[in-house]
CSV table of C-alpha atoms in Angstrom, one decimal:
chain,number,residue,atom,x,y,z
C,1,UNK,CA,18.8,38.5,32.4
C,2,UNK,CA,15.3,39.3,31.7
C,3,UNK,CA,16.4,39.1,28.0
C,4,UNK,CA,18.3,36.0,27.9
C,5,UNK,CA,15.3,33.8,26.7
C,6,UNK,CA,15.0,36.2,23.8
C,7,UNK,CA,18.7,36.0,23.1
C,8,UNK,CA,18.7,32.2,23.1
C,9,UNK,CA,15.8,32.4,20.7
C,10,UNK,CA,17.4,34.6,18.5
C,11,UNK,CA,21.0,32.2,18.5
C,12,UNK,CA,19.1,29.0,18.2
C,13,UNK,CA,16.6,30.5,15.3
C,14,UNK,CA,19.6,31.7,13.2
C,15,UNK,CA,21.7,28.8,13.9
C,16,UNK,CA,19.0,26.8,12.9
C,17,UNK,CA,18.0,28.5,9.5
C,18,UNK,CA,22.3,28.8,9.2
C,19,UNK,CA,22.6,24.6,9.0
C,20,UNK,CA,19.3,24.7,6.7
C,21,UNK,CA,20.7,27.1,4.2
C,22,UNK,CA,23.9,24.9,4.2
C,23,UNK,CA,22.5,22.0,3.6
C,24,UNK,CA,20.2,23.2,0.7
C,25,UNK,CA,23.2,24.5,-0.9
C,26,UNK,CA,25.1,21.2,-0.6
C,27,UNK,CA,22.0,20.0,-2.1
C,28,UNK,CA,22.0,22.5,-5.0
C,29,UNK,CA,25.4,22.0,-5.6
C,30,UNK,CA,24.9,17.9,-6.0
C,31,UNK,CA,21.8,18.0,-8.4
C,32,UNK,CA,24.4,20.7,-10.7
C,33,UNK,CA,26.8,18.1,-11.0
C,34,UNK,CA,24.2,16.4,-13.5
C,35,UNK,CA,24.2,17.9,-17.3
C,36,UNK,CA,22.1,21.0,-17.7
C,37,UNK,CA,18.6,20.7,-19.5
C,38,UNK,CA,16.5,23.6,-20.5
C,39,UNK,CA,13.1,22.6,-18.9
C,40,UNK,CA,11.9,26.1,-19.2
C,41,UNK,CA,9.2,25.8,-22.2
C,42,UNK,CA,5.6,26.6,-21.7
C,43,UNK,CA,5.9,28.2,-18.2
C,44,UNK,CA,2.1,28.3,-18.0
C,45,UNK,CA,1.5,24.4,-18.4
C,46,UNK,CA,4.4,24.3,-15.9
C,47,UNK,CA,2.6,26.4,-12.9
C,48,UNK,CA,-0.6,24.8,-13.9
C,49,UNK,CA,1.3,21.3,-13.5
C,50,UNK,CA,2.8,22.3,-10.3
C,51,UNK,CA,-0.3,23.6,-8.7
C,52,UNK,CA,-2.5,20.7,-9.5
C,53,UNK,CA,-0.3,18.1,-8.5
C,54,UNK,CA,2.3,19.6,-5.7
C,55,UNK,CA,-0.3,21.8,-4.3
C,56,UNK,CA,-3.5,20.6,-5.1
C,57,UNK,CA,-2.3,16.7,-4.5
C,58,UNK,CA,-4.4,15.9,-7.5
C,59,UNK,CA,-2.4,12.3,-7.7
C,60,UNK,CA,-3.0,11.5,-4.2
C,61,UNK,CA,-6.7,10.0,-4.6
C,62,UNK,CA,-5.7,7.2,-6.7
C,63,UNK,CA,-5.3,5.2,-3.2
C,64,UNK,CA,-7.7,6.9,-1.3
C,65,UNK,CA,-7.1,6.0,2.3
C,66,UNK,CA,-3.4,7.0,1.7
C,67,UNK,CA,-4.2,10.1,-0.1
C,68,UNK,CA,-6.9,11.6,2.5
C,69,UNK,CA,-4.5,11.1,5.3
C,70,UNK,CA,-1.6,12.7,3.3
C,71,UNK,CA,-3.7,15.6,2.6
C,72,UNK,CA,-4.7,15.9,6.5
C,73,UNK,CA,-1.0,15.8,7.5
C,74,UNK,CA,-0.3,17.9,4.2
C,75,UNK,CA,-3.1,20.7,5.0
C,76,UNK,CA,-2.3,20.2,8.8
C,77,UNK,CA,1.2,21.1,8.0
C,78,UNK,CA,0.8,24.4,6.2
C,79,UNK,CA,-2.1,25.8,8.6
C,80,UNK,CA,-0.3,24.5,11.8
C,81,UNK,CA,3.2,26.3,11.2
C,82,UNK,CA,1.5,29.6,10.3
C,83,UNK,CA,1.8,29.7,14.3
C,84,UNK,CA,5.3,30.0,13.8
C,85,UNK,CA,4.8,33.4,12.8
C,86,UNK,CA,3.7,33.9,16.2
C,87,UNK,CA,6.3,31.8,17.8
C,88,UNK,CA,9.1,33.7,15.9
C,89,UNK,CA,7.7,37.2,16.8
C,90,UNK,CA,7.2,35.9,20.7
C,91,UNK,CA,10.6,34.7,21.0
C,92,UNK,CA,12.5,37.6,19.6
C,93,UNK,CA,10.4,40.0,21.4
C,94,UNK,CA,9.2,38.4,24.8
C,95,UNK,CA,5.6,38.6,23.9
C,96,UNK,CA,2.7,36.2,24.4
C,97,UNK,CA,0.2,35.3,21.8
C,98,UNK,CA,1.7,38.4,19.6
C,99,UNK,CA,-1.2,37.8,17.3
C,100,UNK,CA,-4.1,38.1,19.4
C,101,UNK,CA,-3.5,42.1,19.4
C,102,UNK,CA,-3.3,42.1,15.4
C,103,UNK,CA,-6.4,39.5,14.8
C,104,UNK,CA,-8.6,40.7,17.5
C,105,UNK,CA,-10.0,38.2,20.2
C,106,UNK,CA,-12.7,36.9,18.2
C,107,UNK,CA,-10.7,36.3,15.2
C,108,UNK,CA,-8.1,35.1,17.4
C,109,UNK,CA,-10.1,32.6,19.0
C,110,UNK,CA,-11.1,31.2,15.3
C,111,UNK,CA,-7.5,31.0,14.0
C,112,UNK,CA,-6.5,28.9,17.2
C,113,UNK,CA,-9.5,26.7,17.0
C,114,UNK,CA,-8.1,25.9,13.7
C,115,UNK,CA,-5.0,25.2,14.7
C,116,UNK,CA,-6.0,22.9,17.1
C,117,UNK,CA,-8.5,21.0,15.2
C,118,UNK,CA,-6.1,20.5,12.3
C,119,UNK,CA,-3.7,19.4,14.9
C,120,UNK,CA,-6.1,17.0,15.9
C,121,UNK,CA,-6.6,15.5,12.4
C,122,UNK,CA,-2.8,15.1,11.9
C,123,UNK,CA,-2.1,12.9,14.8
C,124,UNK,CA,-4.8,10.9,13.5
C,125,UNK,CA,-3.0,10.4,10.2
C,126,UNK,CA,0.3,10.3,11.5
C,127,UNK,CA,-1.3,7.1,13.7
C,128,UNK,CA,-2.9,5.3,11.2
C,129,UNK,CA,0.2,6.1,8.9
C,130,UNK,CA,2.3,4.3,11.8
C,131,UNK,CA,-0.1,1.5,12.0
C,132,UNK,CA,-0.2,1.0,8.3
C,133,UNK,CA,3.6,0.5,8.1
C,134,UNK,CA,4.2,-1.3,11.5
C,135,UNK,CA,1.2,-3.3,12.5
C,136,UNK,CA,-0.9,-3.8,9.3
C,137,UNK,CA,2.9,-4.0,7.4
C,138,UNK,CA,1.3,-2.8,3.8
C,139,UNK,CA,3.6,-4.7,1.3
C,140,UNK,CA,4.6,-2.0,-1.0
C,141,UNK,CA,5.9,0.0,2.5
C,142,UNK,CA,7.9,-3.2,3.8
C,143,UNK,CA,9.5,-4.2,0.5
C,144,UNK,CA,13.2,-5.3,0.9
C,145,UNK,CA,14.9,-2.1,-0.3
C,146,UNK,CA,13.1,-0.3,2.9
C,147,UNK,CA,14.8,-2.8,5.5
C,148,UNK,CA,17.2,-0.7,7.4
C,149,UNK,CA,17.5,3.4,7.6
C,150,UNK,CA,14.6,3.4,4.9
C,151,UNK,CA,12.1,2.2,7.5
C,152,UNK,CA,13.8,3.8,10.6
C,153,UNK,CA,13.8,7.5,8.8
C,154,UNK,CA,9.6,6.8,8.1
C,155,UNK,CA,9.0,5.7,11.7
C,156,UNK,CA,11.3,8.6,13.3
C,157,UNK,CA,9.7,11.3,11.0
C,158,UNK,CA,6.2,9.8,12.4
C,159,UNK,CA,7.7,9.8,15.6
C,160,UNK,CA,8.5,13.4,15.4
C,161,UNK,CA,5.3,14.5,14.1
C,162,UNK,CA,3.4,13.0,17.0
C,163,UNK,CA,5.8,14.3,19.7
C,164,UNK,CA,5.2,18.0,17.9
C,165,UNK,CA,1.5,17.7,18.0
C,166,UNK,CA,1.6,16.5,21.8
C,167,UNK,CA,4.2,19.6,22.7
C,168,UNK,CA,1.4,21.7,20.5
C,169,UNK,CA,-1.4,20.3,22.4
C,170,UNK,CA,0.5,20.2,26.2
C,171,UNK,CA,1.1,24.2,25.5
C,172,UNK,CA,-2.2,25.2,24.5
C,173,UNK,CA,-3.8,23.3,27.3
C,174,UNK,CA,-1.7,24.8,30.2
C,175,UNK,CA,-2.1,27.9,28.4
C,176,UNK,CA,-6.0,27.7,28.5
C,177,UNK,CA,-6.1,26.9,32.7
C,178,UNK,CA,-3.9,29.7,33.2
C,179,UNK,CA,-5.9,31.9,31.3
C,180,UNK,CA,-8.8,30.4,33.3
C,181,UNK,CA,-7.5,31.1,36.6
C,182,UNK,CA,-6.3,34.9,35.5
C,183,UNK,CA,-2.8,34.0,35.4
C,184,UNK,CA,-2.5,34.8,31.7
C,185,UNK,CA,-4.6,37.2,29.5
C,186,UNK,CA,-7.3,35.4,27.7
C,187,UNK,CA,-6.7,34.9,24.4
C,188,UNK,CA,-7.5,32.4,21.7
C,189,UNK,CA,-9.8,29.2,21.8
C,190,UNK,CA,-8.7,25.5,22.2
C,191,UNK,CA,-11.5,23.3,21.6
C,192,UNK,CA,-9.6,20.0,21.4
C,193,UNK,CA,-6.6,20.7,24.0
C,194,UNK,CA,-9.0,22.0,26.5
C,195,UNK,CA,-10.9,19.1,26.5
C,196,UNK,CA,-8.4,16.4,26.0
C,197,UNK,CA,-5.7,17.2,27.7
C,198,UNK,CA,-6.5,20.1,30.2
C,199,UNK,CA,-8.4,17.8,32.1
C,200,UNK,CA,-5.6,15.4,32.7
C,201,UNK,CA,-3.7,18.4,34.0
C,202,UNK,CA,-6.6,19.3,36.3
C,203,UNK,CA,-7.1,16.1,38.0
C,204,UNK,CA,-3.4,16.1,39.2
C,205,UNK,CA,-4.6,19.9,40.5
C,206,UNK,CA,-0.7,21.4,39.1
C,207,UNK,CA,-0.1,24.4,40.7
C,208,UNK,CA,0.2,27.7,38.4
C,209,UNK,CA,4.0,27.6,38.7
C,210,UNK,CA,4.1,23.9,37.0
C,211,UNK,CA,1.5,25.1,34.4
C,212,UNK,CA,3.7,27.6,33.3
C,213,UNK,CA,6.6,25.5,33.3
C,214,UNK,CA,4.7,22.8,31.3
C,215,UNK,CA,3.7,25.7,28.8
C,216,UNK,CA,7.4,27.1,28.4
C,217,UNK,CA,8.7,23.6,27.9
C,218,UNK,CA,6.2,22.8,25.3
C,219,UNK,CA,6.6,26.1,23.7
C,220,UNK,CA,10.6,25.3,23.0
C,221,UNK,CA,10.2,21.7,22.5
C,222,UNK,CA,7.4,22.9,19.7
C,223,UNK,CA,10.1,25.5,18.2
C,224,UNK,CA,13.3,23.7,18.9
C,225,UNK,CA,11.6,20.4,17.3
C,226,UNK,CA,10.7,22.6,13.9
C,227,UNK,CA,14.2,23.3,13.7
C,228,UNK,CA,15.4,19.9,14.1
C,229,UNK,CA,13.0,18.3,11.9
C,230,UNK,CA,13.7,21.4,9.2
C,231,UNK,CA,17.4,20.0,9.2
C,232,UNK,CA,16.8,16.6,9.6
C,233,UNK,CA,15.1,16.8,6.1
C,234,UNK,CA,18.6,16.9,4.5
C,235,UNK,CA,19.0,13.4,5.8
C,236,UNK,CA,15.3,11.9,5.1
C,237,UNK,CA,13.4,11.2,2.3
C,238,UNK,CA,10.8,13.9,3.2
C,239,UNK,CA,12.8,16.6,1.4
C,240,UNK,CA,9.6,16.0,-0.7
C,241,UNK,CA,8.3,18.5,1.3
C,242,UNK,CA,10.1,21.2,-0.1
C,243,UNK,CA,11.1,19.5,-3.6
C,244,UNK,CA,7.9,18.2,-4.5
C,245,UNK,CA,7.2,22.3,-6.3
C,246,UNK,CA,10.2,22.4,-8.4
C,247,UNK,CA,10.4,19.0,-9.2
C,248,UNK,CA,6.6,19.0,-10.6
C,249,UNK,CA,7.4,22.1,-12.6
C,250,UNK,CA,10.4,20.9,-14.0
C,251,UNK,CA,8.4,17.7,-15.0
C,252,UNK,CA,8.2,16.0,-18.0
C,253,UNK,CA,5.5,17.7,-20.2
C,254,UNK,CA,5.7,15.3,-23.6
C,255,UNK,CA,3.7,11.8,-23.5
C,256,UNK,CA,4.5,9.5,-21.3
C,257,UNK,CA,5.3,7.0,-23.8
C,258,UNK,CA,8.1,9.6,-26.0
C,259,UNK,CA,11.3,8.9,-24.9
C,260,UNK,CA,14.0,11.3,-25.6
C,261,UNK,CA,16.8,10.5,-28.6
C,262,UNK,CA,20.1,11.1,-28.4
C,263,UNK,CA,21.0,14.3,-30.5
C,264,UNK,CA,24.2,12.6,-32.4
C,265,UNK,CA,22.4,9.6,-33.5
C,266,UNK,CA,19.7,11.8,-34.6
C,267,UNK,CA,22.0,13.7,-36.8
C,268,UNK,CA,23.7,10.6,-37.7
C,269,UNK,CA,20.3,9.1,-38.9
C,270,UNK,CA,19.5,12.5,-41.1
C,271,UNK,CA,22.6,12.1,-42.6
C,272,UNK,CA,22.1,8.9,-43.6
C,273,UNK,CA,18.7,9.7,-45.0
C,274,UNK,CA,19.2,13.1,-46.7
C,275,UNK,CA,19.8,11.9,-50.2
C,276,UNK,CA,21.7,15.1,-51.0
C,277,UNK,CA,24.4,14.3,-48.5
C,278,UNK,CA,27.3,13.6,-49.9
C,279,UNK,CA,29.1,10.5,-47.7
C,280,UNK,CA,32.8,11.2,-48.5
C,281,UNK,CA,32.4,15.0,-47.4
C,282,UNK,CA,35.7,15.3,-45.2
C,283,UNK,CA,34.4,15.6,-41.3
C,284,UNK,CA,35.4,18.4,-39.4
C,285,UNK,CA,38.7,18.1,-37.6
C,286,UNK,CA,37.8,17.2,-33.9
C,287,UNK,CA,38.9,19.5,-30.9
C,288,UNK,CA,41.3,17.6,-29.0
C,289,UNK,CA,40.3,19.0,-26.0
C,290,UNK,CA,37.0,17.9,-26.3
C,291,UNK,CA,35.4,15.0,-24.0
C,292,UNK,CA,34.2,12.5,-26.2
C,293,UNK,CA,30.5,12.4,-25.9
C,294,UNK,CA,29.0,9.4,-24.1
C,295,UNK,CA,26.4,7.5,-25.1
C,296,UNK,CA,23.5,6.7,-22.1
C,297,UNK,CA,25.1,7.1,-18.4
C,298,UNK,CA,27.0,5.2,-16.0
C,299,UNK,CA,27.0,7.5,-13.2
C,300,UNK,CA,25.6,10.4,-11.6
C,301,UNK,CA,27.6,12.6,-13.7
C,302,UNK,CA,25.9,11.4,-17.0
C,303,UNK,CA,22.3,12.1,-15.8
C,304,UNK,CA,20.5,15.6,-16.0
C,305,UNK,CA,19.9,17.8,-13.3
C,306,UNK,CA,16.3,17.0,-13.1
C,307,UNK,CA,16.8,13.3,-12.8
C,308,UNK,CA,18.7,14.3,-10.0
C,309,UNK,CA,16.4,16.6,-8.6
C,310,UNK,CA,14.2,13.5,-8.8
C,311,UNK,CA,16.2,11.3,-6.9
C,312,UNK,CA,16.2,14.1,-3.9
C,313,UNK,CA,12.5,14.4,-4.4
C,314,UNK,CA,11.6,10.8,-4.0
C,315,UNK,CA,9.0,10.4,-1.1
C,316,UNK,CA,10.0,6.3,-1.2
C,317,UNK,CA,6.2,5.0,-0.9
C,318,UNK,CA,6.5,2.4,-3.4
C,319,UNK,CA,3.6,3.3,-5.7
C,320,UNK,CA,6.1,3.2,-8.8
C,321,UNK,CA,7.4,-0.6,-7.7
C,322,UNK,CA,3.5,-1.4,-6.6
C,323,UNK,CA,2.6,-1.2,-10.2
C,324,UNK,CA,5.8,-2.7,-11.9
C,325,UNK,CA,4.8,-5.7,-14.0
C,326,UNK,CA,8.8,-6.8,-13.8
C,327,UNK,CA,8.8,-6.8,-9.7
C,328,UNK,CA,5.1,-8.4,-9.9
C,329,UNK,CA,6.6,-11.2,-11.6
C,330,UNK,CA,9.3,-11.4,-9.0
C,331,UNK,CA,12.5,-10.0,-11.1
C,332,UNK,CA,14.7,-8.0,-8.8
C,333,UNK,CA,14.0,-4.5,-10.6
C,334,UNK,CA,12.5,-1.9,-8.3
C,335,UNK,CA,11.8,1.7,-9.4
C,336,UNK,CA,11.8,2.9,-5.8
C,337,UNK,CA,15.1,1.6,-5.4
C,338,UNK,CA,16.0,2.6,-8.9
C,339,UNK,CA,15.6,6.5,-6.9
C,340,UNK,CA,17.2,5.5,-3.6
C,341,UNK,CA,20.3,3.8,-5.3
C,342,UNK,CA,20.8,7.2,-7.3
C,343,UNK,CA,20.1,9.5,-4.3
C,344,UNK,CA,22.5,7.0,-2.6
C,345,UNK,CA,25.2,7.3,-5.4
C,346,UNK,CA,24.7,11.0,-5.3
C,347,UNK,CA,25.2,11.4,-1.6
C,348,UNK,CA,28.2,9.5,-2.1
C,349,UNK,CA,29.9,11.7,-4.3
C,350,UNK,CA,28.9,15.1,-2.8
C,351,UNK,CA,30.8,13.5,1.0
C,352,UNK,CA,33.8,12.6,-1.4
C,353,UNK,CA,33.6,16.3,-2.5
C,354,UNK,CA,33.3,17.5,1.0
C,355,UNK,CA,36.2,15.5,2.2
C,356,UNK,CA,38.6,16.5,-1.0
C,357,UNK,CA,37.2,20.2,-1.7
C,358,UNK,CA,36.5,18.4,-5.6
C,359,UNK,CA,35.6,14.7,-6.5
C,360,UNK,CA,38.6,12.3,-6.6
C,361,UNK,CA,37.9,9.3,-8.8
C,362,UNK,CA,36.3,6.8,-6.0
C,363,UNK,CA,36.5,3.8,-8.6
C,364,UNK,CA,32.8,3.3,-8.2
C,365,UNK,CA,30.0,3.9,-10.5
C,366,UNK,CA,26.2,4.0,-10.8
C,367,UNK,CA,26.0,1.0,-12.5
C,368,UNK,CA,27.3,-2.4,-11.1
C,369,UNK,CA,28.1,-0.6,-7.6
C,370,UNK,CA,24.8,0.4,-6.9
C,371,UNK,CA,22.3,-0.7,-9.7
C,372,UNK,CA,22.3,-4.3,-11.0
C,373,UNK,CA,22.4,-4.7,-14.9
C,374,UNK,CA,19.8,-7.4,-14.2
C,375,UNK,CA,17.4,-4.8,-12.7
C,376,UNK,CA,18.2,-2.7,-15.5
C,377,UNK,CA,17.5,-5.6,-18.4
C,378,UNK,CA,13.9,-6.2,-16.2
C,379,UNK,CA,12.5,-3.1,-17.2
C,380,UNK,CA,9.5,-3.2,-20.1
C,381,UNK,CA,9.4,0.6,-20.3
C,382,UNK,CA,5.9,0.5,-19.7
C,383,UNK,CA,6.0,3.6,-17.8
C,384,UNK,CA,3.5,2.3,-15.2
C,385,UNK,CA,6.0,3.5,-12.8
C,386,UNK,CA,5.8,7.2,-14.0
C,387,UNK,CA,2.1,7.0,-14.2
C,388,UNK,CA,1.9,6.2,-10.5
C,389,UNK,CA,4.2,8.7,-9.0
C,390,UNK,CA,2.4,11.1,-7.0
C,391,UNK,CA,5.0,13.7,-7.8
C,392,UNK,CA,5.6,13.2,-11.2
C,393,UNK,CA,9.3,11.3,-10.9
C,394,UNK,CA,10.6,9.7,-13.9
C,395,UNK,CA,12.4,6.3,-12.9
C,396,UNK,CA,12.4,5.3,-16.7
C,397,UNK,CA,14.3,8.1,-17.7
C,398,UNK,CA,16.9,7.2,-15.5
C,399,UNK,CA,16.6,3.1,-16.4
C,400,UNK,CA,16.9,4.0,-20.0
C,401,UNK,CA,20.2,6.2,-19.9
C,402,UNK,CA,21.9,3.5,-17.9
C,403,UNK,CA,20.7,1.0,-20.4
C,404,UNK,CA,21.7,3.2,-23.2
C,405,UNK,CA,25.4,3.1,-22.0
C,406,UNK,CA,25.4,-0.6,-21.2
C,407,UNK,CA,24.1,-1.2,-24.8
C,408,UNK,CA,25.8,1.4,-27.1
C,409,UNK,CA,29.3,2.0,-25.2
C,410,UNK,CA,29.7,-1.3,-23.5
C,411,UNK,CA,27.8,-3.6,-26.3
C,412,UNK,CA,26.6,-5.3,-23.2
C,413,UNK,CA,23.2,-6.8,-24.1
C,414,UNK,CA,21.4,-10.5,-23.7
C,415,UNK,CA,21.9,-12.0,-27.0
C,416,UNK,CA,18.0,-12.4,-27.6
C,417,UNK,CA,18.2,-8.4,-27.8
C,418,UNK,CA,21.4,-8.4,-30.1
C,419,UNK,CA,19.4,-10.7,-32.2
C,420,UNK,CA,16.6,-8.4,-32.2
C,421,UNK,CA,18.7,-5.6,-33.3
C,422,UNK,CA,20.2,-7.2,-35.7
C,423,UNK,CA,17.0,-7.8,-37.1
C,424,UNK,CA,15.8,-4.3,-37.4
C,425,UNK,CA,18.9,-3.1,-38.7
C,426,UNK,CA,18.8,-5.8,-41.5
C,427,UNK,CA,14.9,-6.5,-41.8
C,428,UNK,CA,13.4,-3.0,-40.1
C,429,UNK,CA,11.6,-5.2,-38.1
C,430,UNK,CA,12.3,-7.2,-34.8
C,431,UNK,CA,11.7,-10.7,-36.5
C,432,UNK,CA,14.3,-12.8,-38.9
C,433,UNK,CA,12.2,-12.4,-42.0
C,434,UNK,CA,13.3,-10.9,-45.6
C,435,UNK,CA,11.0,-7.7,-45.5
C,436,UNK,CA,9.6,-9.0,-48.9
C,437,UNK,CA,8.3,-12.1,-46.6
C,438,UNK,CA,6.5,-9.7,-44.5
C,439,UNK,CA,3.0,-10.5,-45.4
C,440,UNK,CA,2.9,-14.4,-46.3
C,441,UNK,CA,1.0,-15.2,-43.5
C,442,UNK,CA,-1.9,-13.7,-45.1
C,443,UNK,CA,-1.8,-15.6,-47.9
C,444,UNK,CA,-4.1,-18.2,-46.9
């Protein structure tokens, strides 16, 4: 019976890690539904970008208040979870504050004091975020695409983080009192827990037995809470905790204004421009089993794998939408919604595969069923959304691929666009003037 806690802990740990692996494997499968793309060039530059943007939070400072609060949560999340190493060892082997014997009392006291202080900073940041979202009602956090589950998800994450910090403080506060009473050996320093939470316990003169119950309950709550949080990420926008790192590594390195060209169109133009090309040369026999190449994209299968990774990585922070000129002038386009809709369609396809063993055509597409044509046509391709994203997500690339499908596959474009493209084709300019008349404006 004395090993029952250890066995139960091991079961919970294995189950938590097992479900997490299953979820990550499923997300990886969904991302692989996209087209392959080679983004392994310039590895040194990619590593530098990842360390600067994902680890260093370099783009978060564009909004100082949110950036500073996010840095507290981010750094606190990393530092506090170092204690998970100790929790895992204590849970498996039945020890208590195992690292104290490794670090020594002095170093361990500094270590636990740092954890205590970081937990306080995380708590403050979480409360500020909750107030900004629900009381101050920051506009970009309360737009129409955030109604329903996205808002509930954001608040639930904040509540979970707050509860985990309270459990952390309660565990340390009970532990510190028990150490003072000589019930537990003296290990560690808890400047926040012992001064803010412990006095509350002492006011009620809790017995040693009840304090031990509080310490154990808080310890288990913290551990099981971390396991729950880790697996909840699968349904949450907070996947960016994990995916921000590969997302920034695979980010586009070319200038933001440089759009990718379809290779098939590029080859056709090169053929037309080649004076030595024989326009009457017989074309090679097409492969009867080959799938005809599609211009652009109308569903997630036509997007590339980095674009699908972008969709899973989106934090729904709304920085992209808050700077989008189309959105600011009242149009329906929201770059954040484009990413959310892409992820929703990707998840819809994933559930289809889970239910049928393979994808069975459901009659739905990304265009029309999730993203409207009005949204896509409103984009000015200014790249403001790409510039604003703190983790280098590229909503514009998805918008452009969907628009290419509409225009090149369906010939679906407003009359003004068709007129402009006809002018470019005939006059090499968007305006309806003969090339010989271009400079007439300068005659006077």
